[in-house]
Coordinates of C-alpha atoms and ligand atoms in Angstrom, one line a residue:
X199 CA 0.0 -0.2 -0.3
X200 CA 1.8 3.4 -1.0
X201 CA 5.3 3.3 -1.8
X202 CA 8.4 6.0 -1.3
X203 CA 11.2 6.4 -2.8
X204 CA 14.0 9.1 -3.3
X205 CA 17.9 8.7 -4.6
X206 CA 20.1 11.6 -4.2
X207 CA 23.7 11.6 -5.6
X208 CA 25.8 11.3 -9.0
X209 CA 23.5 9.4 -11.7
X210 CA 20.4 10.3 -13.0
X211 CA 18.0 9.7 -10.4
X212 CA 15.0 8.7 -13.4
X213 CA 15.4 5.6 -13.5
X214 CA 16.7 4.4 -10.2
X215 CA 13.7 5.9 -8.6
X216 CA 11.3 4.1 -11.7
X217 CA 12.7 0.6 -11.4
X218 CA 12.4 1.8 -7.5
X219 CA 8.9 2.0 -8.0
X220 CA 8.7 -1.8 -10.1
X221 CA 9.9 -3.3 -7.6
X222 CA 8.0 -1.7 -4.9
X223 CA 4.3 -2.0 -7.2
X224 CA 3.7 -5.9 -5.2
X225 CA 2.0 -3.4 -2.2
X226 CA -0.6 -2.6 -5.3
X227 CA -0.9 1.1 -5.9
X228 CA -3.0 3.1 -8.5
X229 CA -1.2 5.7 -9.3
X230 CA 2.9 7.1 -9.7
X231 CA 5.2 10.0 -9.8
X232 CA 8.8 10.9 -9.4
X233 CA 9.8 14.1 -8.8
X234 CA 14.0 15.1 -10.5
X235 CA 15.4 18.4 -9.1
X236 CA 17.4 19.9 -11.1
X237 CA 18.9 23.2 -11.9
X238 CA 15.8 24.0 -14.2
X239 CA 14.3 23.5 -10.6
X240 CA 11.8 20.4 -10.3
X241 CA 10.2 18.0 -12.8
X242 CA 7.5 16.1 -11.6
X243 CA 6.1 13.3 -13.5
X244 CA 2.4 11.9 -12.7
X245 CA -0.2 9.8 -13.5
X246 CA -3.4 7.1 -12.5
X247 CA -2.8 4.3 -13.6
X248 CA 0.8 1.8 -14.2
X249 CA 4.0 2.5 -14.2
X250 CA 4.7 1.1 -17.3
X251 CA 2.6 4.6 -17.8
X252 CA 4.2 6.8 -15.5
X253 CA 7.4 5.8 -18.3
X254 CA 5.4 7.2 -21.4
X255 CA 5.4 10.8 -19.7
X256 CA 8.7 10.9 -18.6
X257 CA 11.0 13.7 -20.0
X258 CA 14.2 11.5 -21.4
X259 CA 16.1 15.0 -22.1
X260 CA 15.9 16.2 -18.2
X261 CA 18.8 15.0 -16.2
X262 CA 18.7 14.7 -12.6
X263 CA 21.2 13.6 -9.5
X264 CA 17.8 13.9 -7.1
X265 CA 14.5 12.8 -7.2
X266 CA 11.8 11.1 -4.6
X267 CA 8.9 8.3 -6.1
X268 CA 6.0 7.5 -5.0
X269 CA 2.7 4.6 -5.8
X270 CA -0.8 6.0 -4.5
X271 CA -3.3 3.5 -3.0
X272 CA -6.1 6.6 -3.2
X273 CA -7.4 6.8 0.4
X274 CA -8.1 10.9 0.6
X275 CA -9.8 11.2 -2.9
X276 CA -10.6 9.6 -5.6
X277 CA -7.2 7.8 -7.7
X278 CA -6.8 10.7 -10.2
X279 CA -3.7 12.5 -12.3
X280 CA -4.2 14.9 -9.8
X281 CA -4.1 12.9 -6.4
X282 CA -1.0 11.7 -7.0
X283 CA 2.0 12.2 -5.3
X284 CA 3.6 13.8 -5.2
X285 CA 2.8 17.4 -4.3
X286 CA 3.8 20.7 -4.6
X287 CA 3.4 23.9 -2.4
X288 CA 1.6 27.2 -4.3
X289 CA 5.4 28.9 -5.2
X290 CA 6.5 24.9 -6.7
X291 CA 9.0 25.6 -4.3
X292 CA 8.1 22.8 -2.2
X293 CA 7.9 18.2 -4.1
X294 CA 6.4 16.2 -1.5
X295 CA 5.4 12.5 -1.3
X296 CA 3.2 11.1 1.6
X297 CA 2.8 7.7 2.5
X298 CA -0.4 7.2 5.1
X299 CA -3.0 8.9 6.2
X300 CA -3.1 12.3 8.8
X301 CA -6.5 12.4 10.7
X302 CA -5.8 16.4 11.5
X303 CA -5.5 17.4 8.1
X304 CA -9.4 19.3 7.6
X305 CA -9.0 20.3 11.3
X306 CA -5.3 22.0 9.3
X307 CA -6.6 23.1 6.7
X308 CA -9.5 25.1 8.7
X309 CA -6.3 26.5 10.9
X310 CA -3.0 26.8 8.9
X311 CA -4.0 27.2 5.6
X312 CA -7.5 29.2 5.0
X313 CA -7.1 31.3 1.6
X314 CA -4.4 28.7 0.4
X315 CA -5.5 27.1 -3.1
X316 CA -5.6 23.8 -3.1
X317 CA -5.8 21.7 -5.9
X318 CA -5.9 18.4 -4.6
X319 CA -8.7 16.7 -2.0
X320 CA -5.5 14.9 -0.3
X321 CA -4.4 15.0 3.4
X322 CA -0.1 14.7 1.7
X323 CA -1.6 18.4 0.0
X324 CA -1.9 19.7 3.4
X325 CA 1.9 18.9 4.5
X326 CA 3.3 20.2 1.6
X327 CA 1.7 23.8 1.9
X328 CA 2.2 24.1 6.3
X329 CA 5.7 23.7 5.5
X330 CA 5.8 25.9 2.9
X331 CA 3.4 28.1 5.2
X332 CA 6.4 28.2 8.1
X333 CA 9.6 29.0 6.0
X334 CA 7.4 32.1 4.8
X335 CA 7.1 32.9 8.8
X336 CA 11.0 33.1 8.4
X337 CA 12.0 29.5 9.8
X338 CA 14.0 28.0 8.2
X339 CA 13.2 24.5 6.2
X340 CA 14.8 22.4 8.7
X341 CA 12.8 24.1 11.2
X342 CA 9.7 24.6 8.8
X343 CA 9.4 20.8 8.1
X344 CA 9.8 19.5 12.1
X345 CA 7.3 21.6 13.0
X346 CA 5.2 20.5 10.6
X347 CA 5.8 16.9 12.0
X348 CA 4.9 17.8 15.2
X349 CA 1.1 19.0 14.4
X350 CA 0.7 15.8 12.2
X351 CA -1.7 13.7 13.5
X352 CA -2.1 10.4 12.3
X353 CA 0.2 7.9 10.0
X354 CA 3.7 8.8 7.6
X355 CA 6.1 8.2 5.4
X356 CA 7.5 12.0 3.9
X357 CA 10.3 12.4 1.3
X358 CA 10.5 16.0 0.7
X359 CA 12.4 18.4 -1.6
X360 CA 13.5 21.8 -2.0
X361 CA 13.6 24.1 -4.5
X362 CA 16.8 26.4 -3.3
X363 CA 18.8 23.2 -2.1
X364 CA 19.6 20.7 -3.9
X365 CA 21.6 18.8 -1.5
X366 CA 18.9 17.1 1.0
X367 CA 15.7 15.0 0.7
X368 CA 13.9 15.9 4.4
X369 CA 12.7 12.7 5.3
X370 CA 9.9 11.8 8.4
X371 CA 8.6 8.9 10.4
X372 CA 5.3 8.5 12.2
X373 CA 4.1 4.6 12.2
X374 CA 4.0 4.3 8.3
X375 CA 7.7 2.5 7.1
X376 CA 10.4 4.1 5.7
X377 CA 14.3 3.1 5.7
X378 CA 17.0 5.7 4.6
X379 CA 18.8 3.5 2.2
X380 CA 23.0 4.0 2.7
X381 CA 25.7 3.7 -1.0
X382 CA 29.1 5.5 -2.0
X383 CA 28.8 8.9 -2.7
X384 CA 25.2 8.0 -2.5
X385 CA 22.2 7.5 -0.2
X386 CA 18.6 6.1 -1.1
X387 CA 14.8 6.6 0.4
X388 CA 12.6 3.3 0.7
X389 CA 9.6 2.0 2.2
X390 CA 11.2 -0.8 2.1
X391 CA 14.8 -2.0 1.0
X392 CA 13.3 -4.4 -1.7
X393 CA 12.7 -0.8 -3.6
X394 CA 16.6 0.0 -3.7
X395 CA 18.2 -3.6 -3.6
X396 CA 19.2 -2.9 -7.1
X397 CA 21.8 -0.2 -5.2
X398 CA 22.7 -1.3 -1.9
X399 CA 22.1 -3.6 0.8
X400 CA 23.0 -1.3 3.8
X401 CA 20.3 0.0 5.0
X402 CA 19.2 2.2 8.1
X403 CA 15.3 2.0 9.8
X404 CA 13.8 4.8 11.1
X405 CA 12.0 5.1 14.5
X406 CA 8.5 6.7 14.5
X407 CA 8.9 10.5 14.8
X408 CA 12.1 10.8 13.6
X409 CA 13.4 13.1 10.5
X410 CA 16.1 12.3 8.9
X411 CA 19.3 15.0 6.7
X412 CA 20.0 12.5 3.6
X413 CA 22.5 15.1 2.1
X414 CA 24.8 12.4 -1.1
X415 CA 27.9 11.6 1.5
X416 CA 25.6 12.3 5.4
X417 CA 22.4 10.6 6.5
X418 CA 21.4 13.1 9.7
X419 CA 18.7 11.4 11.8
X420 CA 16.8 13.8 14.7
X421 CA 14.0 13.6 16.8
X422 CA 11.6 16.1 16.7
X423 CA 13.8 18.3 19.3
X424 CA 16.8 18.4 17.0
X425 CA 18.3 15.9 18.9
X426 CA 20.6 13.9 17.0
X427 CA 20.1 10.0 17.4
X428 CA 23.1 7.6 16.2
X429 CA 21.6 4.6 14.5
X430 CA 24.2 1.6 13.2
X431 CA 23.5 0.1 9.9
X432 CA 21.9 -3.6 9.0
X433 CA 22.9 -5.5 5.9
X434 CA 19.4 -6.6 4.9
X435 CA 19.5 -10.0 3.8
X436 CA 17.2 -10.3 0.2
X437 CA 18.5 -12.0 -2.5
X438 CA 17.9 -10.3 -5.1
X439 CA 16.5 -13.3 -6.9
X440 CA 14.2 -13.4 -5.0
X441 CA 12.4 -11.2 -6.0
X442 CA 12.4 -12.4 -9.9
X443 CA 9.5 -14.2 -11.4
X444 CA 12.1 -16.0 -13.3
X445 CA 10.4 -18.4 -15.7
X446 CA 6.6 -17.8 -13.8
X447 CA 3.9 -15.6 -15.9
X448 CA 3.1 -15.2 -12.4
X449 CA 4.1 -14.2 -8.3
X450 CA 1.7 -16.0 -7.1
X451 CA 2.4 -19.4 -9.2
X452 CA 5.7 -18.9 -8.6
X453 CA 4.8 -19.0 -4.7
X454 CA 2.5 -21.3 -4.3
X455 CA 5.6 -24.0 -5.6
X456 CA 7.9 -22.5 -3.2
X457 CA 5.4 -23.7 0.1
X458 CA 7.1 -27.4 0.1
X459 CA 11.6 -25.8 -0.1
X460 CA 10.3 -22.5 2.5
X461 CA 8.7 -25.7 5.6
X462 CA 11.9 -27.5 4.8
X463 CA 13.7 -24.1 4.9
X464 CA 11.5 -23.5 8.4
X465 CA 12.4 -26.5 10.0
X466 CA 16.2 -25.8 9.3
X467 CA 15.8 -23.0 10.2
X468 CA 14.3 -23.7 13.8
X469 CA 16.8 -27.2 15.2
X470 CA 19.5 -27.0 16.7
X471 CA 22.9 -28.6 16.2
X472 CA 21.1 -31.7 17.2
X473 CA 18.2 -31.3 15.0
X474 CA 16.5 -31.4 17.6
X475 CA 13.5 -28.1 17.5
X476 CA 14.3 -25.6 19.5
X477 CA 12.7 -21.8 19.7
X478 CA 13.8 -19.5 22.1
X479 CA 13.6 -19.7 26.3
X480 CA 12.0 -16.2 26.4
X481 CA 9.5 -17.3 24.1
X482 CA 9.0 -20.5 25.8
X483 CA 8.6 -18.2 29.2
X484 CA 6.1 -15.7 27.8
X485 CA 3.4 -18.4 26.8
X486 CA 4.0 -20.7 29.4
X487 CA 3.2 -17.6 32.2
X488 CA 0.0 -16.9 29.7
X489 CA -2.9 -18.2 31.6
X490 CA -4.5 -17.3 27.9
X491 CA -3.1 -16.4 24.6
X492 CA -4.7 -14.0 22.2
X493 CA -3.3 -14.7 18.8
X494 CA -4.8 -10.5 16.8
X495 CA -4.0 -11.2 12.7
X496 CA -6.2 -10.2 9.9
X497 CA -7.0 -11.3 6.6
X498 CA -5.1 -14.6 6.2
X499 CA -2.9 -14.2 8.8
X500 CA -6.4 -14.2 10.8
X501 CA -7.0 -17.5 9.2
X502 CA -4.4 -19.2 10.3
X503 CA -4.5 -18.0 13.7
X504 CA -7.7 -20.0 13.7
X505 CA -5.3 -23.1 12.6
X506 CA -3.1 -22.2 15.4
X507 CA -5.4 -21.8 17.9
X508 CA -6.5 -25.4 17.7
X509 CA -2.8 -26.3 17.0
X510 CA -1.7 -24.4 20.3
X511 CA -4.7 -26.3 23.0
X512 CA -4.4 -29.0 21.7
X513 CA -0.8 -30.1 21.6
X514 CA 0.5 -26.9 24.1
X515 CA -3.1 -27.2 26.2
X516 CA -3.2 -23.3 26.6
X517 CA -6.5 -21.4 25.9
X518 CA -6.2 -19.8 22.9
X519 CA -8.5 -16.6 21.3
X520 CA -8.2 -15.7 17.5
X521 CA -9.2 -12.2 16.6
X522 CA -9.3 -10.1 14.0
X523 CA -7.3 -6.9 14.3
X524 CA -9.5 -4.4 13.1
X525 CA -12.7 -5.2 15.8
X526 CA -9.8 -5.9 18.5
X527 CA -9.1 -2.3 19.4
X528 CA -12.7 -1.2 19.5
X529 CA -13.9 -3.6 20.8
X530 CA -11.5 -5.5 23.8
X531 CA -12.6 -8.3 25.0
X532 CA -12.4 -8.9 28.8
X533 CA -8.6 -9.8 29.1
X534 CA -7.5 -13.3 31.5
X535 CA -5.0 -12.0 34.4
X536 CA -2.4 -13.1 32.5
X537 CA -2.2 -12.8 29.0
X538 CA -0.6 -13.1 26.4
X539 CA -0.5 -11.7 22.6
X540 CA 0.6 -13.3 19.9
X541 CA 0.5 -10.4 16.4
X542 CA 0.7 -13.3 13.5
X543 CA 1.8 -10.6 10.6
X544 CA 2.9 -10.9 6.7
X545 CA 4.2 -8.2 6.1
X546 CA 5.0 -6.7 9.9
X547 CA 3.5 -3.3 9.5
X548 CA -0.3 -4.3 8.8
X549 CA -1.6 -0.8 11.3
X550 CA -4.5 -2.4 12.3
X551 CA -2.5 -6.1 14.6
X552 CA 0.1 -1.9 15.1
X553 CA -3.0 -0.4 16.1
X554 CA -3.8 -3.2 18.6
X555 CA -0.3 -3.9 20.1
X556 CA 0.3 -0.4 21.0
X557 CA -3.2 -0.9 22.8
X558 CA -1.6 -4.3 24.0
X559 CA 2.2 -2.7 25.2
X560 CA 0.6 0.3 27.3
X561 CA -1.7 -2.0 29.0
X562 CA 2.1 -4.3 30.2
X563 CA 1.4 -7.0 28.1
X564 CA 4.1 -9.4 25.8
X565 CA 3.8 -9.2 23.1
X566 CA 5.0 -11.8 20.1
X567 CA 5.4 -11.5 16.6
X568 CA 5.6 -14.2 13.7
X569 CA 6.5 -11.7 11.2
X570 CA 8.1 -12.8 7.3
X571 CA 10.2 -9.6 7.6
X572 CA 12.6 -9.2 10.2
X573 CA 13.0 -5.0 10.7
X574 CA 10.0 -4.8 10.3
X575 CA 7.3 -2.5 12.6
X576 CA 5.1 -5.1 14.7
X577 CA 8.2 -7.2 15.2
X578 CA 11.2 -4.4 16.2
X579 CA 7.7 -3.0 19.3
X580 CA 6.7 -6.8 20.5
X581 CA 8.9 -8.7 22.6
X582 CA 9.8 -11.5 20.8
X583 CA 9.7 -12.3 17.1
X584 CA 9.3 -15.6 14.9
X585 CA 10.6 -15.5 12.0
X586 CA 8.5 -17.7 8.6
X587 CA 11.6 -17.6 6.6
X588 CA 9.6 -18.0 2.9
X589 CA 10.4 -15.5 0.9
X590 CA 10.2 -12.5 0.2
X591 CA 6.5 -12.4 -0.8
X592 CA 5.6 -10.3 -3.8
X593 CA 1.8 -11.1 -5.1
X594 CA -1.3 -9.8 -3.5
X595 CA -2.7 -12.6 -2.5
X596 CA -0.7 -14.4 0.1
X597 CA -0.5 -18.6 -0.1
X598 CA 3.3 -19.8 1.1
X599 CA 3.2 -17.2 4.3
X600 CA -0.1 -19.2 5.2
X601 CA 1.7 -22.2 4.8
X602 CA 4.8 -20.7 6.6
X603 CA 2.6 -19.4 9.4
X604 CA 1.1 -22.8 10.0
X605 CA 4.5 -24.1 10.5
X606 CA 5.6 -22.2 13.0
X607 CA 2.4 -22.3 15.0
X608 CA 3.0 -26.2 14.4
X609 CA 6.2 -25.6 16.2
X610 CA 5.8 -23.4 19.1
X611 CA 2.9 -25.7 20.0
X612 CA 5.1 -28.6 19.9
X613 CA 8.3 -27.2 20.9
X614 CA 5.9 -25.3 24.4
X615 CA 4.7 -28.6 24.7
X616 CA 8.2 -30.5 25.4
X617 CA 8.8 -27.4 27.8
X618 CA 5.8 -27.9 30.2
X619 CA 6.2 -31.4 29.8
X620 CA 3.6 -32.3 27.4
X621 CA 4.3 -35.8 25.7
X622 CA 4.3 -34.4 21.7
X623 CA 2.6 -38.3 19.8
X624 CA 4.0 -37.5 16.6
X625 CA 6.9 -36.2 15.5
X626 CA 6.5 -32.6 13.6
X627 CA 10.3 -32.7 12.1
X628 CA 9.2 -36.3 10.6
X629 CA 5.4 -35.1 9.5
X630 CA 6.1 -31.7 7.7
X631 CA 9.0 -33.5 5.8
X632 CA 6.2 -35.9 4.9
X633 CA 3.8 -32.3 5.0
X634 CA 6.3 -30.2 2.3
X635 CA 7.0 -33.9 0.1
X636 CA 2.5 -33.9 -0.4
X637 CA 3.1 -30.3 -1.0
X638 CA 5.0 -31.4 -4.4
X639 CA 3.0 -34.0 -5.5
X640 CA 0.1 -31.2 -5.2
X641 CA 2.2 -28.5 -6.5
X642 CA 2.9 -30.9 -9.2
X643 CA -0.8 -31.6 -10.2
X644 CA -1.9 -28.2 -10.9
X645 CA -3.1 -29.3 -14.3
X646 CA -6.0 -31.6 -12.7
X647 CA -6.5 -27.8 -10.6
X648 CA -6.8 -26.1 -13.8
X649 CA -9.2 -28.1 -14.8
X650 CA -11.2 -28.7 -11.8
X651 CA -11.6 -25.2 -12.0
X652 CA -12.5 -24.6 -15.8
X653 CA -15.8 -26.9 -14.7
X654 CA -16.6 -26.0 -11.8
X655 CA -15.9 -21.4 -11.4
X656 CA -15.5 -19.7 -15.9
X657 CA -19.0 -19.3 -15.9
X658 CA -20.0 -18.8 -12.5
X659 CA -21.2 -15.6 -9.9
X660 CA -20.5 -17.5 -6.5
X661 CA -18.8 -20.2 -4.8
X662 CA -19.4 -21.7 -2.0
X663 CA -16.8 -24.2 0.0
X664 CA -17.7 -26.2 3.1
X665 CA -16.0 -27.5 6.1
X666 CA -16.3 -28.5 9.3
X667 CA -13.2 -28.7 12.2
X668 CA -10.2 -27.5 11.4
X669 CA -12.1 -27.1 7.2
X670 CA -14.3 -24.8 8.2
X671 CA -11.3 -22.7 8.4
X672 CA -9.2 -23.6 5.6
X673 CA -12.6 -23.6 3.4
X674 CA -12.5 -19.2 5.1
X675 CA -8.7 -19.1 3.5
X676 CA -9.7 -20.4 0.3
X677 CA -12.8 -18.5 -0.6
X678 CA -10.5 -15.5 0.5
X679 CA -8.4 -17.0 -2.1
X680 CA -10.8 -17.1 -4.9
X681 CA -13.1 -14.3 -4.3
X682 CA -10.2 -11.5 -3.6
X683 CA -8.0 -12.7 -6.9
X684 CA -10.9 -14.0 -9.5
X685 CA -13.8 -11.6 -7.7
X686 CA -16.1 -14.5 -7.3
X687 CA -18.5 -13.8 -4.6
X688 CA -16.6 -16.5 -2.3
X689 CA -18.3 -18.3 0.6
X690 CA -17.0 -20.6 3.8
X691 CA -19.2 -21.7 5.6
X692 CA -19.2 -24.2 9.1
X693 CA -20.5 -27.3 7.5
X694 CA -23.2 -27.5 9.7
X695 CA -24.0 -24.1 9.5
X696 CA -25.5 -24.1 6.2
X697 CA -29.0 -25.2 7.5
X698 CA -29.4 -22.3 9.4
X699 CA -29.7 -19.7 6.5
X700 CA -26.7 -20.6 3.4
X701 CA -28.0 -23.5 1.9
X702 CA -30.6 -21.0 0.5
X703 CA -28.5 -18.9 -1.9
X704 CA -27.9 -22.5 -3.2
X705 CA -29.2 -22.7 -6.3
X706 CA -28.9 -25.5 -9.3
X707 CA -25.0 -25.7 -10.8
X708 CA -24.1 -23.5 -7.8
X709 CA -20.7 -25.1 -7.1
X710 CA -19.5 -26.3 -3.7
X711 CA -16.4 -27.3 -2.5
X712 CA -16.1 -29.0 0.2
X713 CA -12.7 -29.9 2.7
X714 CA -13.2 -33.4 4.1
X715 CA -10.1 -34.1 5.9
X716 CA -10.5 -34.1 9.1
X717 CA -12.2 -38.3 10.7
X718 CA -14.5 -37.6 13.5
X719 CA -16.4 -34.9 11.2
X720 CA -16.3 -37.0 8.3
X721 CA -19.6 -38.4 8.3
X722 CA -21.0 -35.2 9.0
X723 CA -19.3 -33.3 6.1
X724 CA -20.5 -35.8 3.9
X725 CA -24.3 -35.3 5.0
X726 CA -23.7 -31.5 4.1
X727 CA -22.4 -32.5 0.9
X728 CA -25.6 -34.2 0.2
X729 CA -27.6 -31.5 1.5
X730 CA -26.6 -29.1 -1.8
X731 CA -26.4 -31.9 -4.0
X732 CA -30.2 -32.9 -3.1
X733 CA -30.4 -28.9 -3.6
X734 CA -29.3 -28.9 -6.8
X735 CA -25.5 -28.1 -5.8
X736 CA -22.1 -28.5 -8.1
X737 CA -20.4 -30.6 -5.2
X738 CA -16.7 -30.7 -5.0
X739 CA -15.2 -32.6 -2.4
X740 CA -11.9 -32.7 -1.6
X741 CA -10.7 -35.8 0.7
X742 CA -7.4 -36.6 2.9
X743 CA -6.5 -40.1 1.3
X744 CA -8.1 -42.6 3.8
X745 CA -11.3 -40.8 3.9
X746 CA -12.2 -40.4 0.2
X747 CA -14.7 -41.7 -0.9
X748 CA -16.1 -42.5 -5.1
X749 CA -17.0 -39.4 -6.4
X750 CA -14.5 -37.5 -4.8
X751 CA -12.9 -34.9 -7.3
X752 CA -9.4 -35.0 -5.9
X753 CA -8.1 -37.7 -2.8
X754 CA -5.1 -35.4 -1.0
X755 CA -1.9 -37.0 -0.1
X756 CA -2.0 -38.8 3.3
X757 CA -0.1 -36.6 6.4
X758 CA -0.5 -36.2 9.3
X759 CA -3.7 -35.6 10.9
X760 CA -2.9 -31.4 13.1
X761 CA -0.8 -31.1 9.8
X762 CA -3.6 -31.4 7.2
X763 CA -3.9 -27.6 6.4
X764 CA -0.3 -27.4 5.4
X765 CA -1.6 -29.7 2.4
X766 CA -5.7 -28.9 1.4
X767 CA -5.2 -25.4 1.4
X768 CA -2.7 -25.7 -1.8
X769 CA -5.2 -27.3 -4.3
X770 CA -7.6 -24.0 -3.1
X771 CA -4.7 -21.5 -4.0
X772 CA -4.0 -23.2 -7.6
X773 CA -8.0 -23.3 -8.3
X774 CA -7.9 -19.8 -7.3
X775 CA -5.2 -18.9 -9.4
X776 CA -6.3 -20.1 -12.5
X777 CA -10.3 -19.4 -11.9
X778 CA -8.5 -15.6 -11.9
X779 CA -6.9 -17.0 -14.8
X780 CA -9.5 -18.4 -17.5
X781 CA -11.3 -15.2 -16.1
X782 CA -8.5 -13.1 -17.7
X783 CA -8.1 -10.6 -14.3
X784 CA -4.3 -9.5 -13.1
X785 CA -3.5 -12.3 -11.2
X786 CA -0.4 -10.7 -9.1
X787 CA -1.9 -7.3 -8.4
X788 CA -6.8 -7.7 -7.7
X789 CA -8.4 -5.0 -8.3
X790 CA -8.3 -2.1 -4.7
X791 CA -5.8 -4.4 -2.6
X792 CA -3.1 -4.0 -1.2
X793 CA -0.3 -5.8 -0.2
X794 CA 0.8 -3.9 3.2
X795 CA -1.9 -2.2 4.3
X796 CA -0.6 0.1 6.7
X797 CA -3.4 3.1 7.2
X798 CA -6.4 1.7 9.2
Ligands
LIG1059 C1 -4.7 -12.2 1.2 C2 -4.3 -11.5 1.7 C3 -4.2 -10.1 3.7 C4 -3.5 -10.5 4.2 C5 -4.2 -8.6 5.5 C6 -3.3 -9.3 6.2 O1 -4.5 -13.1 0.7 O2 -3.0 -10.8 2.1 O3 -5.6 -10.9 4.0 O4 -3.4 -11.5 5.2 O5 -3.9 -8.0 4.4 O6 -2.0 -8.5 6.1 P1 -0.7 -8.8 7.1 O7 -0.2 -10.3 7.3 O8 0.8 -8.6 6.5 O9 -0.1 -8.9 8.2

């Protein structure tokens, strides 16, 4: 969701900025722009739509060694050229890009910008106008920048250019992600390290309410009181090839295929030298001190949390509640005496989850983040982190992060159980190995999955997913995958709930994808399949080997009963992928969606 890049150095900035923005495309956006600064002033190029469109409008003859760029995901004001960033102050002296939401922008207009004609509908333009206003009263640009940041309420990552000083990019951050990358005689700014990996792997993290003066040779971090803050750089351990599609037509397909490898890598990362699964003692102590665990997450990560609840309760015997992050902050349940919070987030940047984390920390509770992104906001601000080691997930629809989240939760549950003296009745290392092998079989079954998608989903306007016990949770994830990338209205239901209302929606030919991987509810889910079939539905049963029946559409390789979601989700991911493809949808960048949802 929105992305920022900046460059100051000796080369021409345009191509570096555009390439950087292309690397941020996966986050989701609806318009894009860059501004570069040279002797003749600021040159702004911006367009609604894809970066490819922006590229066509950029004047190749303009050469400039400093610039900023932005991809926008509209919040205030429709997607349009006018609302696209960069925005300029009235005199055009200042040019600014912003990621985040300024909550008090109307108040700022009322109190400080009466008489200023705003060109756009954005909250962002208010910031650049405010800076110019302050400079007009005699403040230096740095003072005006700091003073403006101090007045903003909400989230922001900001980069500012001053036409009268080509030697610096002013940067500020609160809640929204932003990094400064270090180079030899150049420096860069980026929402995430992937954007600038082309030029450097050395980065400096910024904390909330800090500003930075970025010149080509120096990076000076200050707090909003103007005091200089020291910060050591770190090396971004990303492999540039991880973020390329290679020979795949879409990132989503590549990421689905990577799942066996991710599970194997995860097992290795969590094994000690003796091959025993291990988790930091501090985390185990926190698990064991807790009388109840609260899992907080959004979307796919929430669905992984539902599966995690079952694993932790069954294997480690600790009660677990799972909450949707966006509801939790406004509707906090009565908490137990000694809660432990687990935040699950692929990106580690989801604003809804982060706002709960802030609340939880204010209340003095401990928090563990399970994330794919080391150094992400949720990881930094929690007491403990467990990493997913899934490699960058670029497609908007989450696939390998979901299975990695479940695998990490399984490892956490098993290692915690052992630390409590409980017997874990299966060898998790061995069972995850079997899962990885089974996943290989499933990702190799693409033709079959494509056929299922063609047969059931090519013309339908809706689709239902049903399951009982853990299959219900996987069905929720399957329905989310299908709706987000194919735009087919898809809903997941507990098999037993159908007759309480939903069955009214079943018509002749309605596809109903049913999961049957749980032995003790197999007969019941079979009953539900019969109920919908009797009303004209077109059922597609995906069953675990050993539980299959004659008319089942696909039989999953057998894995340990505690780990079935790791395999049953794979056909659902592939079926969604092919359904979206058949319908001509933009699989990796579905409409209206962003990869990293950094606004509440
Ligand atoms: C769906 C999807 C989203 C995310 C959700 C949370 O495919 O990707 O539902 O799961 O926005 O994001 P993270 O996990 O980054 O907190």
